[in-house]
Short mmCIF file of C-alpha atoms in Angstrom, two decimals:
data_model
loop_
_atom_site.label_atom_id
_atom_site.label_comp_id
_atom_site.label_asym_id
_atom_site.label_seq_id
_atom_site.Cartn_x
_atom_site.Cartn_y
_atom_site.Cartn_z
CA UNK A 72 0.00 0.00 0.00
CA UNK A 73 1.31 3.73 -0.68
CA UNK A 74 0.70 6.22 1.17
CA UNK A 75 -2.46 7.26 -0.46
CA UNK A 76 -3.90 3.86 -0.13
CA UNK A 77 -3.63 2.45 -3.29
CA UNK A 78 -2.89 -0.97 -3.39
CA UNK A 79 0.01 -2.83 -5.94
CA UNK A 80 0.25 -6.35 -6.46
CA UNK A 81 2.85 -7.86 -8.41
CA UNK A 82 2.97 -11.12 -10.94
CA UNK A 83 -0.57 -11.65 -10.56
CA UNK A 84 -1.47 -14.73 -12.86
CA UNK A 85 -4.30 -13.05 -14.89
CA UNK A 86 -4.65 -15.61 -17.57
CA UNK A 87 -3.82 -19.45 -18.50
CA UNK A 88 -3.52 -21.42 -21.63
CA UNK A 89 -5.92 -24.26 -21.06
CA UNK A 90 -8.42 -25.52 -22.19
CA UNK A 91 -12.00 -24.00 -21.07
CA UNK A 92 -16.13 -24.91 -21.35
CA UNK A 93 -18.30 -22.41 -23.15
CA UNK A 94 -21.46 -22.09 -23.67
CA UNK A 95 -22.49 -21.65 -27.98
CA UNK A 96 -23.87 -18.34 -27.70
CA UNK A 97 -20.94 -17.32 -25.71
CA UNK A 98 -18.81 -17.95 -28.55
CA UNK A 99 -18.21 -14.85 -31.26
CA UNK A 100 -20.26 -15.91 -34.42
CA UNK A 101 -21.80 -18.47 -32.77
CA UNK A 102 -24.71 -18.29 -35.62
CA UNK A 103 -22.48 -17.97 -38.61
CA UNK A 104 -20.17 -20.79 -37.20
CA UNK A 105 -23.77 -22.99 -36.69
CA UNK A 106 -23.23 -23.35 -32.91
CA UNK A 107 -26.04 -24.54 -30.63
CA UNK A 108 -26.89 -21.69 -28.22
CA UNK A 109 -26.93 -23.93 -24.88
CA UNK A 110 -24.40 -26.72 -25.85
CA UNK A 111 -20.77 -26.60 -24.25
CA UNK A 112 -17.99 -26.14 -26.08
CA UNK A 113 -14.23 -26.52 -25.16
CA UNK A 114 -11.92 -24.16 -26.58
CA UNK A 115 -8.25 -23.54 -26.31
CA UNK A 116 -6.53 -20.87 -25.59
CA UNK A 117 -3.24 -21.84 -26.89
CA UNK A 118 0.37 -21.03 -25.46
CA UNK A 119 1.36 -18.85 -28.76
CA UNK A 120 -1.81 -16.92 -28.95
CA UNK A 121 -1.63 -15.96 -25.26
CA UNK A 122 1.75 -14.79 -25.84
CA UNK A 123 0.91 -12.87 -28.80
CA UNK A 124 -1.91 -10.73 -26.66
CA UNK A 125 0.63 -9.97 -23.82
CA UNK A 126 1.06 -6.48 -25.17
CA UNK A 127 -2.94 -5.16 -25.58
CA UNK A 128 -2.86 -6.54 -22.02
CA UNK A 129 -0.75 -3.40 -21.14
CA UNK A 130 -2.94 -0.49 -19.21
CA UNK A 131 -6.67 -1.92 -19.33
CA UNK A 132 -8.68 -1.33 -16.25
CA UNK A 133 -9.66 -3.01 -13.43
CA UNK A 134 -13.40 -3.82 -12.91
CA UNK A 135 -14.98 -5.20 -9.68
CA UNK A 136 -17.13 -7.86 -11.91
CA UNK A 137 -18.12 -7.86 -15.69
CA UNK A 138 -20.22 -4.64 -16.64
CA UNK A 139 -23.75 -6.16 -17.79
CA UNK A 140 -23.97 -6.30 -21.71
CA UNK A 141 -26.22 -3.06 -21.92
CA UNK A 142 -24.17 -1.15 -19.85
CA UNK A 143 -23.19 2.18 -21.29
CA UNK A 144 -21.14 3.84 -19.23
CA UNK A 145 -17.38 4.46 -19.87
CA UNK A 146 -14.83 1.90 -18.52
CA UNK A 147 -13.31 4.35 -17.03
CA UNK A 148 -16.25 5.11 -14.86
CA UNK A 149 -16.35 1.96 -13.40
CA UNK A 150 -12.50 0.80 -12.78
CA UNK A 151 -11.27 0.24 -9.33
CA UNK A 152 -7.85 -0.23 -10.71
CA UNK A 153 -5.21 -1.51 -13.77
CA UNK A 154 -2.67 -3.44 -15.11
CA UNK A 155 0.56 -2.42 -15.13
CA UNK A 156 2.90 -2.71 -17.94
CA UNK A 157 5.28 -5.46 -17.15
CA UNK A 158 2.31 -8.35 -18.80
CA UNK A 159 4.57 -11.57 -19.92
CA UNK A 160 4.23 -15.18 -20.63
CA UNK A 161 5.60 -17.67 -18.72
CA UNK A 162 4.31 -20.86 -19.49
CA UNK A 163 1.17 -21.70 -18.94
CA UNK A 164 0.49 -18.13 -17.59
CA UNK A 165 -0.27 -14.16 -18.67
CA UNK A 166 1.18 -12.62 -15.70
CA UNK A 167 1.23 -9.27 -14.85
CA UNK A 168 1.35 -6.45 -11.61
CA UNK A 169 -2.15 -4.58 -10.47
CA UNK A 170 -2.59 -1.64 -8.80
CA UNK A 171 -5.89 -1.12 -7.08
CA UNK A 172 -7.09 1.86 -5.61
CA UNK A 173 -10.99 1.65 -4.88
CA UNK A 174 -11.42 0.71 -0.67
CA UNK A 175 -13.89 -2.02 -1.32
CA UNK A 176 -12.04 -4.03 -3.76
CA UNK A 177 -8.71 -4.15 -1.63
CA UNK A 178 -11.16 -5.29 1.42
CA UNK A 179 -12.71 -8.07 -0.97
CA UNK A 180 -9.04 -8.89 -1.78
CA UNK A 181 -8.13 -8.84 1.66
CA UNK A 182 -10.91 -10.74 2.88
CA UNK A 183 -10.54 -13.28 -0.02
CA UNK A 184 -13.92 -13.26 -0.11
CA UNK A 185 -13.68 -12.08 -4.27
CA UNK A 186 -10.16 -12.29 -5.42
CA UNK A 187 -9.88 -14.16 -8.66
CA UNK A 188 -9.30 -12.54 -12.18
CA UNK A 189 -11.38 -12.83 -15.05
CA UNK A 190 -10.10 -11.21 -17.99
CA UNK A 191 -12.49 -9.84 -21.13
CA UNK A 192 -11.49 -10.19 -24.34
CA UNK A 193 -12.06 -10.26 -28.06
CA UNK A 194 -11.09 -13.40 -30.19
CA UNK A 195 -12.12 -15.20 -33.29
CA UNK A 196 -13.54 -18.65 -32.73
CA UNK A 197 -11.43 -20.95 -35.04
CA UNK A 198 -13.69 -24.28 -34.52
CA UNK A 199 -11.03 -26.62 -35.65
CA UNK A 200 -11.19 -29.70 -33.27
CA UNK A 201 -7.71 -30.88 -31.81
CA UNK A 202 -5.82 -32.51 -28.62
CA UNK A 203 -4.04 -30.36 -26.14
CA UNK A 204 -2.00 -31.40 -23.19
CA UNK A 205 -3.71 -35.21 -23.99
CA UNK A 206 -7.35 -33.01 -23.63
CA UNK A 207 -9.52 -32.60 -27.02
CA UNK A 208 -11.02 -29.16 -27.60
CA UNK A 209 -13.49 -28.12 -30.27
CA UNK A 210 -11.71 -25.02 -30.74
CA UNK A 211 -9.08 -22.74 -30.34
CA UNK A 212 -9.12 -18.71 -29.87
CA UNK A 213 -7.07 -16.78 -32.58
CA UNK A 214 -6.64 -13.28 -32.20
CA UNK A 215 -7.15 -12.49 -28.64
CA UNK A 216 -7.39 -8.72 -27.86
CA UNK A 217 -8.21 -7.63 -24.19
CA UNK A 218 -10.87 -5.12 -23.36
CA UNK A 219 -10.62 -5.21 -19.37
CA UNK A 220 -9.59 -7.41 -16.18
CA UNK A 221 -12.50 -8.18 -13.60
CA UNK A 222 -12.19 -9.18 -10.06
CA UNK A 223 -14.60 -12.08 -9.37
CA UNK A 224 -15.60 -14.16 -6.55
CA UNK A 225 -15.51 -17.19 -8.98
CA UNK A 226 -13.07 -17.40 -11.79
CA UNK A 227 -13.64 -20.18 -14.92
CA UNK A 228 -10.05 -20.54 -15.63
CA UNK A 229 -9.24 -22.08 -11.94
CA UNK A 230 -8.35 -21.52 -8.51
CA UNK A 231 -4.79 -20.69 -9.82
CA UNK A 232 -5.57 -17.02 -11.24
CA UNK A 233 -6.13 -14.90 -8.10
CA UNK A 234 -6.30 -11.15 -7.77
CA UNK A 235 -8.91 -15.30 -12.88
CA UNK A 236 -11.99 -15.89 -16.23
CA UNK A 237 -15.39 -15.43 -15.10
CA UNK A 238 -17.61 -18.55 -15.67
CA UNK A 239 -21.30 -18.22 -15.93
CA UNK A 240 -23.83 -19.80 -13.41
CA UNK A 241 -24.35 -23.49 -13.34
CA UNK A 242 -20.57 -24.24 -15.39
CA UNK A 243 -18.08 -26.34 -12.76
CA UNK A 244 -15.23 -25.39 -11.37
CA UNK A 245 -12.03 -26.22 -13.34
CA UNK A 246 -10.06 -26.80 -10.58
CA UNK A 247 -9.53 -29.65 -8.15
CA UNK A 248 -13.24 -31.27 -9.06
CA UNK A 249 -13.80 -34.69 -8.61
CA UNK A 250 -14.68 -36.45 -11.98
CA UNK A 251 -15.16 -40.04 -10.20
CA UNK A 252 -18.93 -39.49 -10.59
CA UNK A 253 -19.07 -38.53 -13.88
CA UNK A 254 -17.02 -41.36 -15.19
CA UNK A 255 -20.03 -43.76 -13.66
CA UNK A 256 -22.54 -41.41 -15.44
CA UNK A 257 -20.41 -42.02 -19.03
CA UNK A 258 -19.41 -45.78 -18.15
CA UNK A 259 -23.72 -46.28 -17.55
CA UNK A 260 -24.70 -44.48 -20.42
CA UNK A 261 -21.97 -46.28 -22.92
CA UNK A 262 -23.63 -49.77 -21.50
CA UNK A 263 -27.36 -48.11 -22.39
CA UNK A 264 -26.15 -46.56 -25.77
CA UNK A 265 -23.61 -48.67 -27.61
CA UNK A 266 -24.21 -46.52 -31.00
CA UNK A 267 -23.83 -43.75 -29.73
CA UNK A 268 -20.07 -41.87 -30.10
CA UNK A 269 -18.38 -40.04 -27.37
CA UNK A 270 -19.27 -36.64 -28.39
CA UNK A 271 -23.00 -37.27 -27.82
CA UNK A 272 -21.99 -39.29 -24.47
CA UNK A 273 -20.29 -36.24 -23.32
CA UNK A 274 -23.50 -33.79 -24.41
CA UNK A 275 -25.71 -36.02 -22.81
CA UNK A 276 -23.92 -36.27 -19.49
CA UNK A 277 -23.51 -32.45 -19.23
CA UNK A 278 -27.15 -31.84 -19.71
CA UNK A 279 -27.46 -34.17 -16.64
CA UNK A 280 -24.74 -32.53 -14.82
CA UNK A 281 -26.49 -29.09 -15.51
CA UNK A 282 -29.94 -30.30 -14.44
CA UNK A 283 -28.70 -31.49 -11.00
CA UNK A 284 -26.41 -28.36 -10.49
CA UNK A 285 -29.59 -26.79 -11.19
CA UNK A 286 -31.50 -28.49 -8.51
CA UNK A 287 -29.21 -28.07 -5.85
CA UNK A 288 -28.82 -24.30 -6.38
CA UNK A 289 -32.58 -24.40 -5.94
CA UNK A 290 -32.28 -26.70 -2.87
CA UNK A 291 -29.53 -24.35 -1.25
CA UNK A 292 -31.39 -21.28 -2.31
CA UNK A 293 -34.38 -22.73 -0.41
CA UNK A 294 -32.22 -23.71 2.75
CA UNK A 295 -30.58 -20.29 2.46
CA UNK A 296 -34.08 -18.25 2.53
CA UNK A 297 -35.60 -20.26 5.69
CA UNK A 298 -32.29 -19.34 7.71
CA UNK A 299 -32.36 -15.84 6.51
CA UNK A 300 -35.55 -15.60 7.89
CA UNK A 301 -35.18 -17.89 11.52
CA UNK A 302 -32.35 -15.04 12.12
CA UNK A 303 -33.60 -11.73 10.61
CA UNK A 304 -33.87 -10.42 13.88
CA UNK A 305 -30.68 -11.50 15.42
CA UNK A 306 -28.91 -9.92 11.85
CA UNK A 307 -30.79 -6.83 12.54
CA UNK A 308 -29.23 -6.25 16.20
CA UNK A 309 -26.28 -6.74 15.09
CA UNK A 310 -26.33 -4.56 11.87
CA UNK A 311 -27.54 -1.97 14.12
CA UNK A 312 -24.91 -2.59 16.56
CA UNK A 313 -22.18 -2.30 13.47
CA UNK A 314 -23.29 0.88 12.08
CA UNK A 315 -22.74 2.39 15.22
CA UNK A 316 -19.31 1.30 15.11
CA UNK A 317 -17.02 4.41 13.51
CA UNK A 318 -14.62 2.28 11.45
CA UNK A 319 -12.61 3.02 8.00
CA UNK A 320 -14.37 2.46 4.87
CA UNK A 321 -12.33 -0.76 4.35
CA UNK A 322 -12.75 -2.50 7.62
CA UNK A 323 -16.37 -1.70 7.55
CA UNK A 324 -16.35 -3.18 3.90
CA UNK A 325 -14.46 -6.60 5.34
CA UNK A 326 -17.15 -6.90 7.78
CA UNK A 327 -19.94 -6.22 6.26
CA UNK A 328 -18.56 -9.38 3.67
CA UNK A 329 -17.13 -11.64 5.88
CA UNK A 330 -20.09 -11.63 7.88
CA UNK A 331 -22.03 -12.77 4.48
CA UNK A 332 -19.65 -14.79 2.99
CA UNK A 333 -21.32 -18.13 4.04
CA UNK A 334 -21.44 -20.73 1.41
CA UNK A 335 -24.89 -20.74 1.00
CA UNK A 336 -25.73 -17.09 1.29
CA UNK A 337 -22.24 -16.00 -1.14
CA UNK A 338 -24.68 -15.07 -4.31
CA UNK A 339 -26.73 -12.61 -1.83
CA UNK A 340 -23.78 -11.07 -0.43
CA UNK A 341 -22.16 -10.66 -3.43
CA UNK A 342 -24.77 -9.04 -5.02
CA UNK A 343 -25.14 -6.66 -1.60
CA UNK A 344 -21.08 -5.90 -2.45
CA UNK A 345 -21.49 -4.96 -5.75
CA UNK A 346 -24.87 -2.93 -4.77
CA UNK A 347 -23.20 -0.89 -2.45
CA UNK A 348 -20.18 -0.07 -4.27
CA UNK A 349 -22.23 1.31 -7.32
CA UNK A 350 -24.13 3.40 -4.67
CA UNK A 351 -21.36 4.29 -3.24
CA UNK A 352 -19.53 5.71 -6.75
CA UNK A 353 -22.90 7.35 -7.89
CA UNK A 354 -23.09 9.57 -4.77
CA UNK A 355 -19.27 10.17 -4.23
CA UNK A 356 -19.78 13.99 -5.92
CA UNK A 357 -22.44 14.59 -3.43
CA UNK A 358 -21.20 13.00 -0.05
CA UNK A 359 -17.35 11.83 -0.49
CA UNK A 360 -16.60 8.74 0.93
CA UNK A 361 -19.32 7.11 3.66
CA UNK A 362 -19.66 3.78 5.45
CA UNK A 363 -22.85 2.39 5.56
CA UNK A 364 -24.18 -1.00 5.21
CA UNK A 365 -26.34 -1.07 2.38
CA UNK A 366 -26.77 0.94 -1.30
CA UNK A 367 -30.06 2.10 0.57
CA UNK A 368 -28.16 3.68 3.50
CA UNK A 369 -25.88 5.34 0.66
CA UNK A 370 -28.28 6.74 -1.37
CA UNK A 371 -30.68 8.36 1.32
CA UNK A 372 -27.92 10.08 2.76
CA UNK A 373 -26.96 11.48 -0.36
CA UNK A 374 -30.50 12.76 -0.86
CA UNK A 375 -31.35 13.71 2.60
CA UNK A 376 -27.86 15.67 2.77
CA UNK A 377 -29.26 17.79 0.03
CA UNK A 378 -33.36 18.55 1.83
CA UNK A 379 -35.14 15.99 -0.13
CA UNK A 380 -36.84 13.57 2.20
CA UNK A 381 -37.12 9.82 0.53
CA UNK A 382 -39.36 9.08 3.51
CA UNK A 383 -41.88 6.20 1.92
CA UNK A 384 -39.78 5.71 -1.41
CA UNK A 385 -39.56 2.66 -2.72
CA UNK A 386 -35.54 1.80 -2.70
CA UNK A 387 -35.70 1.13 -6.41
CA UNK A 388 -36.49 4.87 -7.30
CA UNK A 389 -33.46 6.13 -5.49
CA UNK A 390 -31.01 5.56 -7.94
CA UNK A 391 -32.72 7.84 -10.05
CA UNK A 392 -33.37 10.55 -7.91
CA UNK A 393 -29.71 10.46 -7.52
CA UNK A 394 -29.03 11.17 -11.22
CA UNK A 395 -31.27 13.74 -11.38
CA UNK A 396 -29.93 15.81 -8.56
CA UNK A 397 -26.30 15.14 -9.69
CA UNK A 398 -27.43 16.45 -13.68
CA UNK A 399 -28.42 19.84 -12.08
CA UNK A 400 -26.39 22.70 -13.29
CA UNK A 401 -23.32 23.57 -10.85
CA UNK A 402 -20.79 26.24 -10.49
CA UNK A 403 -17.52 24.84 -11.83
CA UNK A 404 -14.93 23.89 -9.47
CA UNK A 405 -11.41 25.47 -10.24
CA UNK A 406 -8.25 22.46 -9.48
CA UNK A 407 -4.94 22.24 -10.04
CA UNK A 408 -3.24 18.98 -11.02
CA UNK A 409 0.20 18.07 -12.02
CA UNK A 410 -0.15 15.26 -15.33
CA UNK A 411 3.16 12.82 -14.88
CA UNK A 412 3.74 9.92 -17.02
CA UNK A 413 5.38 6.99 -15.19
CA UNK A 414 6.47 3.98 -17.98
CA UNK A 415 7.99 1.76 -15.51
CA UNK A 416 6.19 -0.53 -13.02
CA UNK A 417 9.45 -0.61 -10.42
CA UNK A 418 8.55 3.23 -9.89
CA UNK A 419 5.38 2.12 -8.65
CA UNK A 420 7.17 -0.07 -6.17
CA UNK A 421 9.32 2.38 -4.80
CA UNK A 422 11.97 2.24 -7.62
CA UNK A 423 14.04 4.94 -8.81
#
């Protein structure tokens, strides 16, 4: 950490050439290239096309989670950080240094409760089957251009890129799974389907795999729910008890986390996170830097701060209320600021 409180990390592993599962209409051109929408695919991203991106790598910003697709607001709007310029390969790895400088994504970091990278990128989807590392793929990614690095509580690459590439909801982990189980499912459905070739084997056990990842999300989601509600009113008295506490930003942020961070209730808290940190950078013009527990908390203050009472408002408007007070005309503020170009990471690091 440097004295302002920005955070640097070095030789983060930020990406891996392996072989990955994506969905069809994940894939670029997925229509031209006569993909089925829901179907997984495996594709490669190989060692010399990894090595050949290192360099658009350089300087793209740190997120705190992929922007939704309709989002239209600059990247620079929503970075909590970037990558350095000292991005190499060493096999099987894009490594590279991160600076971070927003509170809440140094406490996820610190708290590990999100810390892996997920890296966005363009490629073209060359759909030309072949064996890697003894592991067929359907495809490999040529061409690979990067737009932005994420910070994600669960990365698709593995649990070896931390602070890795964002998988969607319902895909395994890549890392340190056990496969015993679906080796049965394969082994019973060769003995039911002699005809049938491995390909369609494979399809066939992933659509059961899906289904029953599906139905225990459901299950835990259910389990999760009845325990939110047998201790609402504990939670409460302790919230209450917490925002009475005047702590730093970031340990309030750690807390507020760790103290959600339960297996079960992890999709709920992150979505809380990422809540409050939005609020939080929508109201910074009006009310600096705050800690409070919820975008709610964030976004009444703001408003309150300036006379308007949001007494019986539905949370949902609030947002908006907020953009309209911010797109009132203001006096401009007169600043002074010294531009300096620094090339080399080391000078980051305390290097001359």
């Amino acid at each position: 950490m440097d004295r302002f409180g920005k955070m640097f990390v070095r030789d983060n592993r930020i990406s891996k050439a392996t072989i990955n599962d994506y969905y069809g209409e994940e894939i670029p051109g997925h229509e031209k290239l006569g993909l089925q929408k829901k179907r997984l695919y495996r594709l490669l991203r190989a060692p010399e096309e990894l090595e050949q991106s290192t360099a658009s790598f350089r300087g793209i910003p740190v997120l705190l989670g992929h922007p939704e697709n309709n989002n239209t607001r600059p990247l620079a709007d929503l970075a909590v950080g970037a990558v350095m310029n000292d991005v190499r390969y060493e096999h099987p790895y894009l490594v590279a240094s991160i600076v971070v400088w927003d509170a809440g994504a140094q406490a996820g970091i610190e708290t590990d409760i999100q810390r892996e990278l997920s890296p966005s990128y363009k490629y073209t989807a060359d759909m030309t089957p072949g064996e890697f590392e003894g592991e067929n793929y359907d495809g490999v990614m040529r061409d690979i251009h990067a737009y932005h690095l994420a910070i994600v509580p669960d990365g698709r690459t593995g649990l070896d890129i931390l602070v890795n590439d964002a998988k969607p909801e319902g895909l395994p982990m890549s890392e340190e799974k056990d496969t015993s189980a679906q080796d049965d499912v394969l082994a019973g459905l060769k003995e039911r389907l002699p005809n049938a070739s491995d390909e369609q084997l494979r399809s066939v056990s992933e659509f059961m795999a899906e289904r029953a990842a599906k139905a225990n999300d459901e299950e835990q989601d259910k389990k999760a729910d009845d325990e939110e509600d047998k201790n609402e009113k504990a939670d409460d008295q302790e919230d209450d008890k917490k925002a009475n506490d005047a702590r730093p930003l970031t340990a309030n942020d750690a807390a507020i986390i760790a103290r959600q961070a339960t297996e079960q209730g992890r999709k709920a808290a992150w979505t809380d996170f990422m809540a409050l940190r939005q609020a939080e950078r929508d109201c910074a013009s009006l009310i600096g830097e705050v800690a409070c527990d919820s975008a709610e908390d964030v976004y009444r203050l703001a408003l309150a701060q300036e006379g308007i009472d949001t007494q019986g408002v539905h949370p949902s408007a609030l947002p908006k209320m907020v953009e309209v007070l911010k797109s009132r005309p203001s006096q401009p503020a007169t600043v002074a600021m010294d531009a300096h170009s620094v090339n080399r990471v080391d000078s980051f690091f305390g290097g001359q």
